[in-house]
Each structure stands twice: as structure tokens, then as C-alpha cells.
């Protein structure tokens, strides 16, 4: 659990931290395989979040990775539309605003390059979380939520 005295740092990362394997193992126990895909895509070079406007960010508590998330060009939409991907928060860090801080950092980065960011989640908890982060539901074959920077105050 993260305590109030723990230091939280969110930064763009250019290499997968070793702790990604711990997050992956926990995600698998929860039925999520998207960190496994993140690691495989990173290793084979098919997605390293290194195209213009893209980025992979980690949230670190006392130097340890506790959350991760990426921003990419949305392959299902126009060139000025980004996609939030592979967002995962270590179970012990949930409910402590780590995920929201990470998403806010990702959106701040996205606003420099995209007019809209979309995502897809398949859990009620994920849907509620993204609503709290300012996204709105959308009916689309390739997205469940969207945020437009023209709508942000």
C-alpha cells in the first residue's frame, strides 16, 4: 500500500522496468492479458509507443513501478486521434489516485498532439474509472470511451 509519505513520480519511459513482470503476473491473476501483449509487442518492436505523439508512462512509488499506461495513435480513427492503452495499476496502489494521476499525465501529453483520445475497456470498474477521469461513453465498434480536448475546461 502506498502511504502519504511515499513519493509518487510519473514519467515517460523508454524501456520496460523490471517490475513490469510483477504487474503482468498480477494482471493475469485478474484475467487481464494486455500487459502480456504490451511486453510481447515491446520485445518484437511492433509497439514501443515511439511514434510521433505516442508515449509510455510509468507511475513510480519510492522508485518502484506501481502503474503503467500508454498513448498511441488510434489505428481505428483519424490522424489527430489518440488511444489510451495498457493502463494498469498495481492492486495495492488502487483507490489512492495513482491511476487518475497517471491518466491525467497521459492526457496532458496527449493534448499536445491529439484533439481526441479514445479507449476501450471491458469491465464496469474500468468504465466507472474512466468516467471519473473525464471520459464519456461512446457507442463505437472500436472504443467505449472518449474525451475531446475542446470539451475540457
PDB file of C-alpha atoms in Angstrom:
ATOM      1  CA  UNK A   1       0.000   0.000   0.000  1.00  0.00           C
ATOM      2  CA  UNK A   2       1.168   3.498  -0.783  1.00  0.00           C
ATOM      3  CA  UNK A   3       1.290   5.773   2.246  1.00  0.00           C
ATOM      4  CA  UNK A   4       1.017   9.585   2.310  1.00  0.00           C
ATOM      5  CA  UNK A   5       4.770   9.821   2.817  1.00  0.00           C
ATOM      6  CA  UNK A   6       5.545   7.799  -0.299  1.00  0.00           C
ATOM      7  CA  UNK A   7       6.849   9.772  -3.235  1.00  0.00           C
ATOM      8  CA  UNK A   8       4.888   9.266  -6.464  1.00  0.00           C
ATOM      9  CA  UNK A   9       6.607  10.133  -9.729  1.00  0.00           C
ATOM     10  CA  UNK A  10       5.020   9.769 -13.138  1.00  0.00           C
ATOM     11  CA  UNK A  11       7.394   9.828 -16.059  1.00  0.00           C
ATOM     12  CA  UNK A  12       7.705   8.765 -19.654  1.00  0.00           C
ATOM     13  CA  UNK A  13       9.702   5.580 -20.002  1.00  0.00           C
ATOM     14  CA  UNK A  14      11.799   4.380 -22.906  1.00  0.00           C
ATOM     15  CA  UNK A  15      12.465   0.870 -21.575  1.00  0.00           C
ATOM     16  CA  UNK A  16      10.244  -1.550 -19.696  1.00  0.00           C
ATOM     17  CA  UNK A  17      11.174  -1.560 -15.997  1.00  0.00           C
ATOM     18  CA  UNK A  18      11.870  -4.996 -14.471  1.00  0.00           C
ATOM     19  CA  UNK A  19       8.787  -4.611 -12.235  1.00  0.00           C
ATOM     20  CA  UNK A  20       6.589  -4.884 -15.324  1.00  0.00           C
ATOM     21  CA  UNK A  21       6.778  -8.655 -14.820  1.00  0.00           C
ATOM     22  CA  UNK A  22       5.236  -8.316 -11.345  1.00  0.00           C
ATOM     23  CA  UNK A  23       2.421  -6.162 -12.714  1.00  0.00           C
ATOM     24  CA  UNK A  24       1.914  -8.652 -15.537  1.00  0.00           C
ATOM     25  CA  UNK A  25       1.679 -11.599 -13.123  1.00  0.00           C
ATOM     26  CA  UNK A  26      -0.892  -9.786 -11.009  1.00  0.00           C
ATOM     27  CA  UNK A  27      -2.882  -8.722 -14.079  1.00  0.00           C
ATOM     28  CA  UNK A  28      -3.013 -12.335 -15.266  1.00  0.00           C
ATOM     29  CA  UNK A  29      -4.492 -13.423 -11.911  1.00  0.00           C
ATOM     30  CA  UNK A  30      -7.246 -10.859 -12.538  1.00  0.00           C
ATOM     31  CA  UNK A  31      -7.919 -12.210 -16.010  1.00  0.00           C
ATOM     32  CA  UNK A  32      -6.134  -9.439 -17.932  1.00  0.00           C
ATOM     33  CA  UNK A  33      -3.641 -10.282 -20.682  1.00  0.00           C
ATOM     34  CA  UNK A  34      -2.962  -6.807 -22.010  1.00  0.00           C
ATOM     35  CA  UNK A  35       0.322  -6.415 -20.135  1.00  0.00           C
ATOM     36  CA  UNK A  36       1.452  -9.699 -21.670  1.00  0.00           C
ATOM     37  CA  UNK A  37       0.671  -8.133 -25.068  1.00  0.00           C
ATOM     38  CA  UNK A  38       2.480  -4.933 -24.075  1.00  0.00           C
ATOM     39  CA  UNK A  39       5.620  -6.900 -23.194  1.00  0.00           C
ATOM     40  CA  UNK A  40       5.455  -9.042 -26.350  1.00  0.00           C
ATOM     41  CA  UNK A  41       4.851  -6.021 -28.601  1.00  0.00           C
ATOM     42  CA  UNK A  42       7.713  -4.174 -26.916  1.00  0.00           C
ATOM     43  CA  UNK A  43      10.099  -7.104 -27.348  1.00  0.00           C
ATOM     44  CA  UNK A  44       9.265  -7.667 -31.019  1.00  0.00           C
ATOM     45  CA  UNK A  45       9.241  -3.937 -31.745  1.00  0.00           C
ATOM     46  CA  UNK A  46       5.685  -3.842 -33.083  1.00  0.00           C
ATOM     47  CA  UNK A  47       4.618  -1.244 -30.500  1.00  0.00           C
ATOM     48  CA  UNK A  48       7.028   0.693 -28.356  1.00  0.00           C
ATOM     49  CA  UNK A  49       4.899   3.840 -28.152  1.00  0.00           C
ATOM     50  CA  UNK A  50       7.641   5.613 -30.074  1.00  0.00           C
ATOM     51  CA  UNK A  51       5.750   7.131 -32.992  1.00  0.00           C
ATOM     52  CA  UNK A  52       5.098  10.899 -33.068  1.00  0.00           C
ATOM     53  CA  UNK A  53       2.718  11.843 -30.264  1.00  0.00           C
ATOM     54  CA  UNK A  54       2.968   8.449 -28.582  1.00  0.00           C
ATOM     55  CA  UNK A  55       4.386   7.642 -25.174  1.00  0.00           C
ATOM     56  CA  UNK A  56       4.552   5.005 -22.466  1.00  0.00           C
ATOM     57  CA  UNK A  57       4.380   6.299 -18.908  1.00  0.00           C
ATOM     58  CA  UNK A  58       5.006   4.704 -15.550  1.00  0.00           C
ATOM     59  CA  UNK A  59       3.945   5.724 -12.067  1.00  0.00           C
ATOM     60  CA  UNK A  60       6.648   5.008  -9.530  1.00  0.00           C
ATOM     61  CA  UNK A  61       6.244   4.965  -5.751  1.00  0.00           C
ATOM     62  CA  UNK A  62       9.576   5.215  -3.962  1.00  0.00           C
ATOM     63  CA  UNK A  63      11.231   4.175  -7.211  1.00  0.00           C
ATOM     64  CA  UNK A  64       9.063   1.080  -7.780  1.00  0.00           C
ATOM     65  CA  UNK A  65       6.696   0.779 -10.744  1.00  0.00           C
ATOM     66  CA  UNK A  66       3.098   0.735  -9.459  1.00  0.00           C
ATOM     67  CA  UNK A  67       1.180   1.672 -12.618  1.00  0.00           C
ATOM     68  CA  UNK A  68       1.720   1.856 -16.351  1.00  0.00           C
ATOM     69  CA  UNK A  69      -0.151   3.213 -19.336  1.00  0.00           C
ATOM     70  CA  UNK A  70       0.434   4.147 -22.934  1.00  0.00           C
ATOM     71  CA  UNK A  71      -0.791   6.589 -25.509  1.00  0.00           C
ATOM     72  CA  UNK A  72      -0.705   5.717 -29.191  1.00  0.00           C
ATOM     73  CA  UNK A  73      -2.172   6.867 -32.442  1.00  0.00           C
ATOM     74  CA  UNK A  74      -5.623   5.312 -32.710  1.00  0.00           C
ATOM     75  CA  UNK A  75      -5.420   2.807 -35.583  1.00  0.00           C
ATOM     76  CA  UNK A  76      -9.214   2.841 -35.877  1.00  0.00           C
ATOM     77  CA  UNK A  77      -9.619   6.612 -36.254  1.00  0.00           C
ATOM     78  CA  UNK A  78      -8.147   9.750 -37.803  1.00  0.00           C
ATOM     79  CA  UNK A  79      -4.604  11.031 -37.537  1.00  0.00           C
ATOM     80  CA  UNK A  80      -5.429  13.561 -34.806  1.00  0.00           C
ATOM     81  CA  UNK A  81      -6.974  10.938 -32.517  1.00  0.00           C
ATOM     82  CA  UNK A  82      -5.021   9.197 -29.787  1.00  0.00           C
ATOM     83  CA  UNK A  83      -5.768   5.978 -27.952  1.00  0.00           C
ATOM     84  CA  UNK A  84      -5.145   5.206 -24.297  1.00  0.00           C
ATOM     85  CA  UNK A  85      -3.749   1.680 -23.996  1.00  0.00           C
ATOM     86  CA  UNK A  86      -2.487  -0.844 -21.499  1.00  0.00           C
ATOM     87  CA  UNK A  87      -3.372   1.132 -18.355  1.00  0.00           C
ATOM     88  CA  UNK A  88      -2.847  -0.999 -15.269  1.00  0.00           C
ATOM     89  CA  UNK A  89      -2.474  -0.112 -11.584  1.00  0.00           C
ATOM     90  CA  UNK A  90      -0.903  -2.440  -9.028  1.00  0.00           C
ATOM     91  CA  UNK A  91      -3.703  -3.716  -6.750  1.00  0.00           C
ATOM     92  CA  UNK A  92      -2.195  -2.226  -3.560  1.00  0.00           C
ATOM     93  CA  UNK A  93      -1.998   1.199  -5.231  1.00  0.00           C
ATOM     94  CA  UNK A  94      -5.660   1.308  -6.275  1.00  0.00           C
ATOM     95  CA  UNK A  95      -8.011   3.715  -4.563  1.00  0.00           C
ATOM     96  CA  UNK A  96      -5.144   6.102  -3.886  1.00  0.00           C
ATOM     97  CA  UNK A  97      -5.487   8.262  -7.014  1.00  0.00           C
ATOM     98  CA  UNK A  98      -2.430   6.723  -8.679  1.00  0.00           C
ATOM     99  CA  UNK A  99      -4.429   5.640 -11.731  1.00  0.00           C
ATOM    100  CA  UNK A 100      -6.135   9.005 -12.051  1.00  0.00           C
ATOM    101  CA  UNK A 101      -2.803  10.824 -11.757  1.00  0.00           C
ATOM    102  CA  UNK A 102      -1.345   8.578 -14.464  1.00  0.00           C
ATOM    103  CA  UNK A 103      -4.301   9.133 -16.801  1.00  0.00           C
ATOM    104  CA  UNK A 104      -4.144  12.904 -16.205  1.00  0.00           C
ATOM    105  CA  UNK A 105      -0.448  12.856 -17.124  1.00  0.00           C
ATOM    106  CA  UNK A 106      -1.211  10.821 -20.259  1.00  0.00           C
ATOM    107  CA  UNK A 107      -3.981  13.245 -21.229  1.00  0.00           C
ATOM    108  CA  UNK A 108      -1.713  16.238 -20.670  1.00  0.00           C
ATOM    109  CA  UNK A 109       0.779  14.660 -23.029  1.00  0.00           C
ATOM    110  CA  UNK A 110      -1.978  13.737 -25.492  1.00  0.00           C
ATOM    111  CA  UNK A 111      -3.300  17.296 -25.637  1.00  0.00           C
ATOM    112  CA  UNK A 112      -0.034  18.379 -27.279  1.00  0.00           C
ATOM    113  CA  UNK A 113      -0.667  16.129 -30.285  1.00  0.00           C
ATOM    114  CA  UNK A 114      -4.268  14.962 -30.438  1.00  0.00           C
ATOM    115  CA  UNK A 115      -7.704  16.598 -30.408  1.00  0.00           C
ATOM    116  CA  UNK A 116      -9.435  13.486 -29.057  1.00  0.00           C
ATOM    117  CA  UNK A 117      -8.408  10.416 -27.074  1.00  0.00           C
ATOM    118  CA  UNK A 118     -10.366   7.173 -27.153  1.00  0.00           C
ATOM    119  CA  UNK A 119     -10.077   3.899 -25.283  1.00  0.00           C
ATOM    120  CA  UNK A 120     -11.766   0.572 -24.867  1.00  0.00           C
ATOM    121  CA  UNK A 121     -12.491  -1.118 -21.558  1.00  0.00           C
ATOM    122  CA  UNK A 122     -14.493  -4.245 -20.929  1.00  0.00           C
ATOM    123  CA  UNK A 123     -15.123  -4.025 -17.185  1.00  0.00           C
ATOM    124  CA  UNK A 124     -17.654  -1.982 -15.199  1.00  0.00           C
ATOM    125  CA  UNK A 125     -14.841  -0.898 -12.863  1.00  0.00           C
ATOM    126  CA  UNK A 126     -12.807   0.373 -15.796  1.00  0.00           C
ATOM    127  CA  UNK A 127     -15.811   2.196 -17.221  1.00  0.00           C
ATOM    128  CA  UNK A 128     -16.501   3.915 -13.886  1.00  0.00           C
ATOM    129  CA  UNK A 129     -12.827   4.838 -13.515  1.00  0.00           C
ATOM    130  CA  UNK A 130     -12.641   6.472 -16.939  1.00  0.00           C
ATOM    131  CA  UNK A 131     -15.843   8.414 -16.272  1.00  0.00           C
ATOM    132  CA  UNK A 132     -14.191   9.796 -13.110  1.00  0.00           C
ATOM    133  CA  UNK A 133     -11.221  10.787 -15.292  1.00  0.00           C
ATOM    134  CA  UNK A 134     -13.465  12.894 -17.543  1.00  0.00           C
ATOM    135  CA  UNK A 135     -14.148  10.481 -20.389  1.00  0.00           C
ATOM    136  CA  UNK A 136     -17.665   9.982 -21.681  1.00  0.00           C
ATOM    137  CA  UNK A 137     -19.180   6.765 -23.014  1.00  0.00           C
ATOM    138  CA  UNK A 138     -19.368   6.346 -26.767  1.00  0.00           C
ATOM    139  CA  UNK A 139     -21.035   3.731 -28.924  1.00  0.00           C
ATOM    140  CA  UNK A 140     -18.382   2.617 -31.380  1.00  0.00           C
ATOM    141  CA  UNK A 141     -17.080  -0.708 -32.609  1.00  0.00           C
ATOM    142  CA  UNK A 142     -13.542   0.178 -31.501  1.00  0.00           C
ATOM    143  CA  UNK A 143     -13.987   2.402 -28.431  1.00  0.00           C
ATOM    144  CA  UNK A 144     -16.063   2.544 -25.268  1.00  0.00           C
ATOM    145  CA  UNK A 145     -14.994   5.988 -24.020  1.00  0.00           C
ATOM    146  CA  UNK A 146     -13.774   9.263 -25.482  1.00  0.00           C
ATOM    147  CA  UNK A 147     -12.521  12.632 -24.324  1.00  0.00           C
ATOM    148  CA  UNK A 148     -12.241  15.674 -26.549  1.00  0.00           C
ATOM    149  CA  UNK A 149      -9.834  18.418 -25.579  1.00  0.00           C
ATOM    150  CA  UNK A 150     -12.215  21.034 -26.965  1.00  0.00           C
ATOM    151  CA  UNK A 151     -14.647  19.898 -24.225  1.00  0.00           C
ATOM    152  CA  UNK A 152     -12.076  20.188 -21.437  1.00  0.00           C
ATOM    153  CA  UNK A 153     -12.300  23.448 -19.484  1.00  0.00           C
TER     154      UNK A 153
END
